[in-house]
Coordinates of C-alpha atoms in Angstrom, one line a residue:
X36 CA 0.8 14.3 -13.8
X37 CA -1.7 14.8 -10.9
X38 CA -0.8 13.9 -7.3
X39 CA -3.1 10.9 -7.3
X40 CA -1.5 9.6 -10.5
X41 CA 1.9 10.1 -8.9
X42 CA 0.7 8.2 -5.9
X43 CA -0.4 5.3 -8.0
X44 CA 3.0 5.4 -9.8
X45 CA 4.8 5.2 -6.4
X46 CA 2.5 2.3 -5.3
X47 CA 3.2 0.4 -8.5
X48 CA 7.0 0.7 -7.8
X49 CA 6.4 -0.4 -4.2
X50 CA 4.4 -3.4 -5.4
X51 CA 7.4 -4.7 -7.4
X52 CA 9.8 -4.5 -4.4
X53 CA 10.6 -8.1 -3.5
X54 CA 11.5 -7.7 0.2
X55 CA 10.3 -5.7 3.2
X56 CA 13.6 -3.8 3.3
X57 CA 13.3 -2.9 -0.4
X58 CA 9.8 -1.6 0.2
X59 CA 11.0 0.6 3.0
X60 CA 13.9 1.8 1.0
X61 CA 11.7 2.8 -1.9
X62 CA 9.2 4.5 0.4
X63 CA 11.9 6.6 2.1
X64 CA 13.3 7.6 -1.3
X65 CA 9.8 9.2 -1.9
X66 CA 9.1 10.6 1.5
X67 CA 12.6 12.1 1.9
X68 CA 11.6 14.6 -0.8
X69 CA 9.3 16.0 1.9
X70 CA 11.9 15.8 4.7
X71 CA 10.7 12.4 6.1
X72 CA 13.9 10.4 6.2
X73 CA 13.4 7.9 9.1
X74 CA 10.9 5.1 9.6
X75 CA 9.6 3.1 12.6
X76 CA 6.7 0.6 12.6
X77 CA 5.6 -1.6 15.5
X78 CA 3.0 -2.6 17.9
X79 CA 2.8 -0.6 21.2
X80 CA 3.8 -2.6 24.3
X81 CA 1.5 -2.7 27.3
X82 CA 2.4 -0.2 30.1
X83 CA 4.9 -1.9 32.3
X84 CA 6.4 -4.2 29.6
X85 CA 10.0 -4.9 30.6
X86 CA 12.4 -2.8 28.6
X87 CA 14.3 -5.9 27.4
X88 CA 11.1 -7.1 25.6
X89 CA 10.1 -3.8 24.0
X90 CA 12.2 -4.3 21.0
X91 CA 10.2 -7.4 20.2
X92 CA 7.4 -5.0 19.3
X93 CA 9.4 -3.3 16.5
X94 CA 8.4 -4.7 13.1
X95 CA 10.2 -2.4 10.7
X96 CA 12.9 0.1 11.5
X97 CA 15.1 2.6 9.7
X98 CA 15.6 4.8 12.7
X99 CA 18.9 6.1 14.2
X100 CA 20.2 3.2 16.2
X101 CA 21.2 5.3 19.2
X102 CA 17.8 7.0 19.3
X103 CA 16.1 3.6 19.4
X104 CA 18.3 2.4 22.2
X105 CA 17.6 5.5 24.2
X106 CA 13.9 5.4 23.5
X107 CA 13.7 1.8 24.9
X108 CA 16.1 2.4 27.8
X109 CA 14.2 5.4 29.0
X110 CA 10.8 3.8 28.4
X111 CA 9.7 6.7 26.2
X112 CA 6.8 4.8 24.7
X113 CA 4.7 5.4 27.8
X114 CA 5.3 9.2 27.5
X115 CA 5.5 9.8 23.8
X116 CA 2.8 12.3 22.7
X117 CA 2.8 11.0 19.2
X118 CA 1.9 7.5 20.4
X119 CA -0.8 8.9 22.7
X120 CA -2.2 11.0 19.9
X121 CA -2.2 8.1 17.5
X122 CA -4.2 5.9 19.9
X123 CA -6.9 8.7 20.1
X124 CA -7.1 9.9 16.5
X125 CA -6.8 6.7 14.5
X126 CA -5.9 8.7 11.3
X127 CA -2.7 10.2 9.8
X128 CA -1.4 13.3 11.4
X129 CA 1.8 15.3 11.8
X130 CA 3.8 15.1 15.0
X131 CA 3.4 18.9 15.5
X132 CA -0.3 18.3 15.9
X133 CA 0.3 15.8 18.7
X134 CA 2.5 18.4 20.5
X135 CA -0.1 21.1 20.1
X136 CA -3.1 19.0 21.2
X137 CA -1.6 16.9 23.9
X138 CA -1.1 18.0 27.5
X139 CA 2.7 18.1 27.3
X140 CA 4.2 17.2 30.7
X141 CA 7.9 17.1 31.6
X142 CA 8.3 13.5 30.4
X143 CA 6.6 14.1 27.0
X144 CA 8.7 17.2 26.5
X145 CA 11.8 15.2 27.2
X146 CA 10.8 12.7 24.5
X147 CA 10.4 15.3 21.8
X148 CA 13.5 17.2 22.9
X149 CA 15.6 14.0 22.7
X150 CA 14.2 13.2 19.3
X151 CA 15.3 16.6 18.0
X152 CA 18.9 15.6 19.0
X153 CA 18.7 12.9 16.4
X154 CA 17.3 15.3 13.7
X155 CA 13.8 14.1 14.2
X156 CA 11.9 17.4 14.7
X157 CA 8.6 16.6 13.0
X158 CA 7.0 13.7 11.2
X159 CA 3.9 11.9 10.0
X160 CA 2.2 9.1 12.0
X161 CA -0.7 6.8 11.5
X162 CA -2.1 3.4 12.8
X163 CA -2.4 0.3 10.6
X164 CA -4.4 -2.9 11.1
X165 CA -2.5 -6.1 10.3
X166 CA -4.0 -9.2 8.8
X167 CA -4.4 -10.8 12.2
X168 CA -6.1 -7.7 13.7
X169 CA -3.1 -6.1 15.5
X170 CA -2.8 -2.3 15.5
X171 CA 0.6 -1.2 14.3
X172 CA 1.8 2.3 15.0
X173 CA 3.8 3.8 12.0
X174 CA 5.9 6.9 12.3
X175 CA 8.1 8.7 9.7
X176 CA 10.3 11.5 10.9
X177 CA 12.9 14.1 9.8
X178 CA 14.6 17.3 10.6
X179 CA 12.6 19.6 8.3
X180 CA 9.2 18.3 7.2
X181 CA 7.3 20.3 4.5
X182 CA 4.0 19.0 3.3
X183 CA 1.1 20.8 1.7
X184 CA -2.4 19.4 2.4
X185 CA -2.4 17.6 -1.0
X186 CA 1.1 16.2 -0.4
X187 CA 0.1 15.1 3.1
X188 CA -2.7 13.1 1.6
X189 CA -0.4 11.6 -1.1
X190 CA 2.4 10.7 1.4
X191 CA -0.1 9.2 3.8
X192 CA -1.6 7.0 1.2
X193 CA 1.7 5.9 -0.3
X194 CA 3.1 5.2 3.2
X195 CA 0.1 3.3 4.3
X196 CA 0.2 1.1 1.3
X197 CA 4.0 0.6 1.6
X198 CA 4.0 -0.4 5.3
X199 CA 1.1 -2.9 4.6
X200 CA 3.1 -4.4 1.7
X201 CA 6.3 -4.5 3.7
X202 CA 4.6 -6.3 6.6
X203 CA 3.1 -8.9 4.3
X204 CA 6.5 -9.6 2.8
X205 CA 8.1 -9.6 6.3
X206 CA 5.6 -12.2 7.5
X207 CA 5.4 -14.1 4.2
X208 CA 1.7 -13.6 4.1
X209 CA 1.5 -12.1 0.7
X210 CA 0.6 -15.2 -1.4
X211 CA -3.2 -15.3 -0.8
X212 CA -5.6 -12.4 -0.8
X213 CA -9.1 -13.3 0.5
X214 CA -11.9 -12.2 -1.8
X215 CA -14.0 -9.4 -0.4
X216 CA -17.2 -8.2 -2.1
X217 CA -17.6 -4.4 -2.2
X218 CA -20.8 -3.0 -3.6
X219 CA -20.7 -0.7 -6.6
X220 CA -21.5 2.3 -4.3
X221 CA -18.7 1.4 -1.9
X222 CA -16.2 1.2 -4.7
X223 CA -17.4 4.6 -6.1
X224 CA -17.1 6.2 -2.6
X225 CA -13.6 4.8 -2.1
X226 CA -12.5 6.0 -5.6
X227 CA -13.6 9.5 -4.7
X228 CA -12.1 9.3 -1.3
X229 CA -8.8 8.3 -2.9
X230 CA -8.6 11.6 -4.6
X231 CA -9.2 13.5 -1.4
X232 CA -13.0 14.1 -1.6
X233 CA -14.9 14.5 1.7
X234 CA -18.1 12.6 2.6
X235 CA -20.1 15.8 1.7
X236 CA -18.3 16.2 -1.6
X237 CA -18.8 12.5 -2.5
X238 CA -22.5 12.9 -1.7
X239 CA -22.8 15.8 -4.1
X240 CA -21.0 14.0 -6.8
X241 CA -23.0 10.8 -6.5
X242 CA -26.3 12.4 -5.7
X243 CA -26.7 10.8 -2.4
X244 CA -26.9 12.1 1.2
X245 CA -23.8 12.8 3.2
X246 CA -24.9 10.2 5.8
X247 CA -25.2 7.6 3.0
X248 CA -21.8 8.3 1.6
X249 CA -20.3 8.1 5.1
X250 CA -22.1 4.8 5.6
X251 CA -20.7 3.3 2.4
X252 CA -17.2 4.3 3.4
X253 CA -17.6 2.8 6.9
X254 CA -18.9 -0.4 5.4
X255 CA -16.0 -0.6 3.0
X256 CA -13.5 0.2 5.8
X257 CA -15.0 -2.6 7.9
X258 CA -14.9 -5.2 5.0
X259 CA -11.3 -4.3 4.2
X260 CA -10.3 -4.5 7.9
X261 CA -8.9 -1.0 7.8
X262 CA -8.2 1.2 10.8
X263 CA -9.0 4.4 8.9
X264 CA -10.1 5.8 5.6
X265 CA -6.6 6.0 4.2
X266 CA -5.9 2.4 4.9
X267 CA -9.2 1.4 3.3
X268 CA -8.2 3.2 0.1
X269 CA -4.7 1.7 0.2
X270 CA -6.2 -1.8 0.7
X271 CA -8.7 -1.2 -2.1
X272 CA -5.8 -0.2 -4.4
X273 CA -3.9 -3.4 -3.4
X274 CA -7.0 -5.5 -4.2
X275 CA -7.5 -3.9 -7.6
X276 CA -10.8 -2.0 -6.7
X277 CA -9.1 1.3 -7.5
X278 CA -6.7 1.8 -10.4

């Protein structure tokens, strides 16, 4: 079975989970195979938000409790390089990339050092747009994360789908799916994007220009209300455009 078929199998299992907690539990049962054993999802509070209100921004959490308490008490959200990198990149990435690319100051280094105390040495993070247009920051972490490029794509897609599903169940907004019209080309481009093809590769497969394939994907992303290409694919799967 190929990686994409395995991803669809995971997604089918997640779709049948009846509660947000069950979705998160099933997701972690998959991601733990790659060292990702803890989960946090929530909106990012504005700088200066009182610490007592920061927990209100947490939507889903399977994080070490003591680490969450310390993170809030020390206002780490304002210094976390993973959060800063997510705001800039708007696409899935590993924590190690944030540490490499960000200007790590003493406060940022303290955040990552304290995370390691709780066996959170590396992870996967990505942004997600909710039904009401909020940006949710999602982070999966663990002590020893091992992902090939192909596995990174698979875990990113399955995680994006799972968190979207869990938030729908959490807010009880799962009953109605608005109809969205995707063109035949937009669907084709999304289907090839789902198996990891780049805009250039899609253009070669479909006999169109790279600019045109990029435009189709951007249009599809906009129609689906997605923050990035991975969320667009996950939303297309949820709506039955990809199977």
